[in-house]
XYZ file of C-alpha atoms in Angstrom:
419
model
C 109.652 71.702 55.312
C 106.837 71.468 58.229
C 103.616 72.271 57.322
C 102.352 75.696 57.847
C 100.920 76.874 61.116
C 97.326 77.689 61.086
C 96.813 81.706 61.691
C 95.439 82.538 64.581
C 92.595 85.422 63.527
C 92.417 86.769 67.188
C 96.336 86.948 68.170
C 98.134 85.203 70.850
C 96.164 87.476 73.589
C 94.083 84.955 75.868
C 94.049 86.994 78.765
C 90.563 89.452 79.078
C 92.196 92.961 78.704
C 91.876 94.341 82.297
C 94.499 91.481 83.485
C 96.581 92.426 80.648
C 96.607 96.308 81.586
C 97.112 95.556 84.955
C 99.674 92.613 84.229
C 98.075 90.003 86.461
C 97.146 85.837 85.560
C 93.408 85.692 84.310
C 91.879 82.259 84.589
C 89.942 83.129 81.432
C 86.162 82.728 82.840
C 83.169 83.470 80.919
C 81.714 85.989 81.009
C 83.905 87.253 83.544
C 86.845 86.383 84.916
C 87.478 85.716 88.890
C 89.279 89.195 89.345
C 87.280 91.206 87.503
C 84.572 90.117 89.150
C 85.674 90.519 92.437
C 86.973 94.040 91.914
C 83.961 94.872 89.607
C 85.805 95.479 86.286
C 84.472 95.617 83.018
C 85.914 92.036 81.589
C 86.262 91.823 78.170
C 88.367 89.602 75.842
C 90.061 90.301 72.441
C 88.341 89.414 69.003
C 89.124 90.184 65.563
C 88.641 93.820 64.859
C 85.828 94.285 62.003
C 85.583 98.262 60.541
C 82.809 99.759 61.484
C 81.176 101.553 59.366
C 81.003 105.466 60.421
C 77.634 107.298 61.256
C 76.943 110.131 59.303
C 77.739 113.384 60.865
C 75.013 115.976 61.586
C 74.390 118.252 58.520
C 76.548 115.890 56.408
C 74.738 115.407 53.251
C 77.534 114.881 50.771
C 77.408 111.784 48.246
C 80.756 110.442 49.429
C 80.667 109.404 52.881
C 83.839 110.697 55.010
C 86.344 108.399 55.680
C 87.084 107.967 59.458
C 90.945 106.023 60.199
C 90.490 104.063 63.922
C 93.177 102.346 65.353
C 93.127 98.677 66.157
C 92.699 99.314 70.122
C 89.578 101.124 69.362
C 87.700 99.068 67.257
C 87.824 96.194 69.460
C 86.974 98.607 72.582
C 83.901 99.681 70.579
C 83.374 96.076 69.655
C 83.753 94.859 72.784
C 81.398 97.236 74.660
C 79.871 95.788 77.592
C 75.796 94.629 76.624
C 72.984 96.032 77.867
C 72.248 93.437 80.696
C 76.175 94.169 82.330
C 74.179 95.359 85.214
C 77.787 96.426 86.974
C 78.935 99.330 85.179
C 77.842 102.075 82.754
C 80.431 104.047 80.805
C 80.686 107.566 80.256
C 82.201 109.791 77.789
C 84.870 112.183 79.395
C 83.922 116.097 78.224
C 87.598 117.149 79.281
C 91.051 115.838 79.588
C 91.668 111.893 80.507
C 89.985 111.636 83.314
C 88.777 108.913 85.501
C 85.569 108.206 88.052
C 86.640 104.414 88.261
C 85.485 102.696 91.384
C 86.617 100.045 93.515
C 85.050 99.725 97.042
C 83.113 97.278 98.523
C 79.718 99.172 98.372
C 77.109 97.183 95.982
C 73.596 97.005 95.630
C 73.127 93.573 97.467
C 69.659 92.473 95.350
C 68.252 93.041 92.170
C 64.939 92.420 93.124
C 64.486 95.980 94.473
C 65.048 96.973 90.433
C 62.798 94.765 89.090
C 59.969 95.858 91.158
C 61.342 99.450 90.456
C 61.100 99.375 86.510
C 58.125 96.781 86.894
C 59.733 94.610 84.445
C 60.455 91.038 85.890
C 62.540 89.957 83.072
C 64.811 93.317 82.833
C 67.684 92.714 85.587
C 69.430 95.933 84.163
C 69.594 99.217 86.169
C 67.524 102.381 85.714
C 70.200 103.598 83.382
C 71.590 100.701 81.861
C 75.095 99.956 81.069
C 76.012 101.741 78.035
C 79.361 102.988 76.467
C 79.401 106.952 75.450
C 81.844 106.689 72.592
C 84.788 109.759 71.915
C 87.652 110.211 70.716
C 89.097 110.316 74.581
C 89.542 107.733 76.718
C 86.307 106.313 77.905
C 86.198 106.132 81.870
C 83.753 104.144 84.002
C 81.175 105.246 85.956
C 79.180 103.207 88.297
C 75.226 103.233 89.053
C 75.547 101.521 92.133
C 78.186 103.880 93.594
C 76.656 107.277 92.835
C 75.286 109.015 95.823
C 72.240 107.638 97.404
C 70.545 110.929 97.521
C 71.072 111.751 93.660
C 70.282 107.774 92.599
C 66.879 108.475 94.558
C 66.448 111.379 92.319
C 67.400 110.386 88.966
C 66.592 106.791 89.037
C 63.114 107.301 88.582
C 63.509 109.648 85.580
C 65.463 107.137 83.815
C 62.945 104.503 83.921
C 60.675 106.832 82.227
C 62.680 108.366 79.695
C 63.697 105.032 78.132
C 60.163 104.229 77.940
C 59.449 107.350 75.498
C 60.432 105.459 71.952
C 57.885 102.906 72.461
C 55.178 105.343 74.482
C 55.109 107.723 71.104
C 55.140 104.497 68.654
C 52.378 102.668 70.553
C 49.940 105.435 71.720
C 50.959 108.712 69.784
C 52.166 110.550 72.996
C 54.981 110.428 75.972
C 54.818 111.967 79.267
C 55.405 115.438 78.416
C 53.305 115.010 74.936
C 49.781 114.971 75.200
C 48.441 111.970 72.748
C 45.993 114.772 70.991
C 48.360 117.472 70.389
C 49.154 116.363 67.037
C 46.086 115.178 65.889
C 45.473 118.195 63.736
C 49.002 118.836 62.537
C 51.908 116.866 63.165
C 54.855 118.876 62.204
C 57.746 116.932 59.771
C 60.164 116.637 62.852
C 58.061 114.620 64.921
C 57.089 112.583 61.728
C 60.463 111.710 61.324
C 60.937 110.925 65.053
C 58.411 108.772 65.385
C 59.337 107.059 62.293
C 62.749 106.554 63.537
C 61.186 105.515 66.842
C 59.359 102.660 64.943
C 63.013 101.624 63.542
C 64.847 101.730 66.701
C 62.088 99.881 68.908
C 62.841 97.156 66.205
C 66.632 97.102 65.995
C 68.478 94.085 65.768
C 71.713 92.754 64.683
C 71.061 92.511 60.921
C 69.351 96.317 60.793
C 71.175 98.337 63.031
C 73.180 99.990 60.566
C 70.551 100.828 58.586
C 68.618 102.103 61.681
C 71.694 104.472 62.696
C 72.364 105.975 59.304
C 68.522 106.753 59.379
C 68.417 108.185 62.987
C 71.424 109.967 62.619
C 70.589 111.459 59.332
C 67.393 112.876 60.428
C 68.623 114.627 63.389
C 70.940 116.366 60.668
C 68.318 117.465 58.899
C 66.504 118.676 62.010
C 69.567 120.435 63.007
C 69.888 122.594 59.383
C 66.487 123.981 59.989
C 65.694 127.428 61.568
C 63.763 128.092 64.954
C 60.330 127.783 64.232
C 57.706 130.226 66.066
C 54.663 128.661 66.393
C 54.019 127.230 69.673
C 53.326 123.815 68.039
C 55.930 123.735 65.735
C 58.825 124.707 68.970
C 57.074 121.684 70.455
C 57.571 119.283 67.931
C 60.956 120.274 67.478
C 61.428 119.950 71.095
C 59.889 116.581 71.375
C 62.174 114.849 68.212
C 65.076 116.460 69.824
C 64.040 114.524 73.752
C 63.161 111.516 71.472
C 66.417 111.079 69.396
C 68.292 111.931 72.480
C 66.969 109.352 74.247
C 67.821 106.888 71.486
C 71.572 108.082 71.597
C 71.890 107.423 75.740
C 69.809 104.268 75.784
C 70.332 102.689 72.730
C 72.400 99.581 72.421
C 74.853 100.480 69.765
C 78.401 102.750 70.568
C 77.683 104.894 67.553
C 74.689 106.204 68.917
C 75.878 107.457 72.104
C 79.128 109.492 70.417
C 75.994 111.902 69.537
C 74.894 112.524 73.274
C 77.156 115.713 73.763
C 76.764 117.133 70.422
C 73.027 117.151 71.076
C 73.095 119.221 74.190
C 73.193 122.740 73.008
C 70.546 122.170 70.486
C 68.066 120.800 73.382
C 69.041 123.936 75.580
C 68.252 126.275 72.658
C 64.609 124.600 72.177
C 64.413 124.856 75.834
C 65.185 128.634 76.193
C 62.534 129.329 73.391
C 60.072 126.773 75.468
C 60.473 128.976 78.474
C 59.227 132.309 77.133
C 56.438 130.665 75.254
C 55.003 129.035 78.717
C 55.926 132.123 80.507
C 53.161 134.102 78.156
C 50.538 131.201 79.058
C 47.237 132.321 81.016
C 45.840 129.630 83.316
C 42.239 129.515 83.063
C 39.662 130.017 85.878
C 36.083 129.205 86.540
C 33.521 126.204 85.582
C 33.000 124.763 81.930
C 29.628 124.756 80.274
C 28.811 121.076 79.262
C 26.670 122.368 76.572
C 27.005 123.671 73.792
C 30.022 121.708 73.404
C 32.277 125.058 71.751
C 33.300 126.152 75.052
C 34.293 122.352 76.267
C 36.437 121.706 73.007
C 38.137 125.134 72.772
C 38.989 124.594 76.850
C 40.303 121.196 76.197
C 42.382 121.712 73.016
C 43.955 125.257 75.171
C 44.402 122.702 77.951
C 46.819 119.745 75.417
C 48.615 122.193 74.080
C 49.191 124.777 77.199
C 49.850 121.173 79.471
C 52.380 120.053 76.620
C 54.246 122.997 76.649
C 54.767 123.257 80.119
C 55.748 119.316 80.851
C 58.133 119.567 77.682
C 59.969 122.334 79.292
C 60.646 120.791 82.634
C 61.076 117.513 81.205
C 63.782 118.936 78.535
C 65.459 120.342 81.165
C 65.617 117.647 83.517
C 67.120 115.259 80.636
C 69.799 117.759 80.125
C 70.787 117.611 83.569
C 70.769 113.949 83.502
C 72.661 113.840 80.458
C 75.811 116.250 82.150
C 75.704 113.938 85.088
C 76.383 110.780 82.658
C 78.996 112.809 81.515
C 80.435 113.397 84.680
C 79.033 117.032 85.523
C 77.354 117.910 88.499
C 76.481 121.422 88.243
C 74.146 121.383 85.631
C 70.983 122.264 87.467
C 69.849 125.755 87.346
C 67.037 126.492 89.826
C 66.231 129.559 88.549
C 64.278 127.619 85.804
C 61.572 127.404 88.746
C 60.724 131.125 88.738
C 57.226 131.980 87.282
C 57.152 128.165 86.308
C 53.392 127.005 86.456
C 51.673 123.699 85.564
C 48.501 121.569 85.830
C 48.457 118.932 87.804
C 45.768 116.189 87.630
C 46.103 112.607 85.952
C 42.044 112.987 85.389
C 42.575 116.039 82.939
C 45.608 114.628 81.269
C 43.857 111.035 80.552
C 40.227 112.410 79.352
C 39.381 110.922 76.142
C 36.905 114.230 74.733
C 36.064 117.452 75.489
C 33.195 116.443 77.332
C 35.055 114.409 79.867
C 37.580 116.868 80.214
C 34.545 119.305 80.923
C 33.355 116.541 83.631
C 36.692 116.226 85.269
C 37.637 120.291 85.363
C 34.097 120.892 87.243
C 34.176 117.802 89.643
C 37.909 116.839 90.193
C 40.057 119.086 91.940
C 43.287 119.635 90.206
C 46.436 121.337 91.284
C 47.970 124.243 90.027
C 51.617 124.229 90.892
C 53.640 127.620 91.149
C 57.232 127.738 90.717
C 57.672 124.208 91.197
C 56.155 123.971 95.086
C 54.605 121.150 95.507
C 52.732 121.670 99.018
C 49.318 121.493 98.088
C 50.202 118.531 95.983
C 52.178 116.836 98.583
C 49.269 117.291 101.174
C 45.693 116.989 99.310
C 46.137 115.151 96.131
C 44.970 111.448 96.377
C 46.893 108.823 94.297
C 44.927 108.527 91.110
C 45.677 112.460 91.270
C 49.087 111.612 90.397
C 50.597 110.142 86.827
C 53.661 109.347 86.056
C 55.168 112.720 84.804
C 53.944 113.935 88.527
C 56.140 111.221 90.322
C 58.914 112.247 87.552
C 59.047 115.655 88.740
C 58.277 115.268 92.591
C 60.846 112.383 92.438
C 63.516 114.274 90.708
C 63.288 117.625 92.787
C 62.780 116.023 96.506
C 64.218 112.521 96.100
C 62.055 109.410 96.391
C 62.192 109.230 100.178
C 60.603 113.003 100.804
C 57.603 113.037 98.113
C 55.441 111.105 99.655
C 53.906 107.573 100.822
C 54.675 104.841 98.777
C 50.765 104.603 97.865
C 51.152 108.389 96.107
C 54.161 107.607 94.380
C 52.572 104.579 93.191
C 54.483 102.125 94.991
C 57.906 102.655 93.562
C 60.736 102.677 95.930
C 64.845 102.195 95.845
C 66.400 99.451 97.838
C 68.604 101.523 100.376
């Protein structure tokens, strides 16, 4: 009797999935075969399926985890999702029926140097959005960053870079572009405590602790969504900040199980955004100089500025992020022009970065600051100096007007895109 054949755990298929689907001969090139490289396809090879632990659903606190049945094809697609350095393509889940945004054309980015300069990271060769697979039960369809309309790219790219930084900023400086470092000095609501802990875990996620980190993040989000909407301004801000940080982790996280929650969180972001909108419209802009002594007035004005401008920045950043999420999901009509009406914010990098009430009062009295009404940046573009503009202001300017119409490279910190 002839000896038994050894079991081939990966099956007979040797060609990549795209060549098999197209019934084309594959040269088995790694990491990409010649055909996939030439046609800018996502080149994946069959792997041994492994059962992925299902993430707990939002609000699911049962003692026994829900058993989720997935087909072998789905498991292979999830295991073979492109890594974070696959520059060519990003993947979004189709929110509607099997609808494709697949592109195969000659237009492409001709150089990576502009993106390295754009992100400020010499070793980070991924696009500002990154390479992701937002998983949904529907068939995932490709959506290429390199083929987004140049005007749209010029508006969203800078914001994407800044959003990706948020979890690291929160851990390192207790702040984000929309949340002042001293906002929670006196009181940090529970949602922000949980979100900051989740950011620390997310920043250190690796192959060993991935399952634990995902369970922790999704569990904290589930708990947050079961709590009622707060009424106090700091508590509302904390809820918005927590949801935004978790959504950043869902969008930019390397694991497909995080991406599956992106769309589910959007209605909750929009809900807290409407509450923020009402709070921001109640804020009153102070006028006149501040006395340096005694310090009571300066301290009160500083704390009021921190709360007021954190609310305003959060509102604008939240709705910008929501619009970007809709864009990633293949929807192009997510902007709401009515949000500009009645909106105000104070733009001054010097005021935002003041480290004490005394420093704040000095800057308030001696430096020009810009109160932007209805998102009209005319005065800022005309009179602001480069050191008046921080990353938040840059994000708003570029998002609203595009990189070319936002001012000189010097005023925008030298940020520019490849044409």
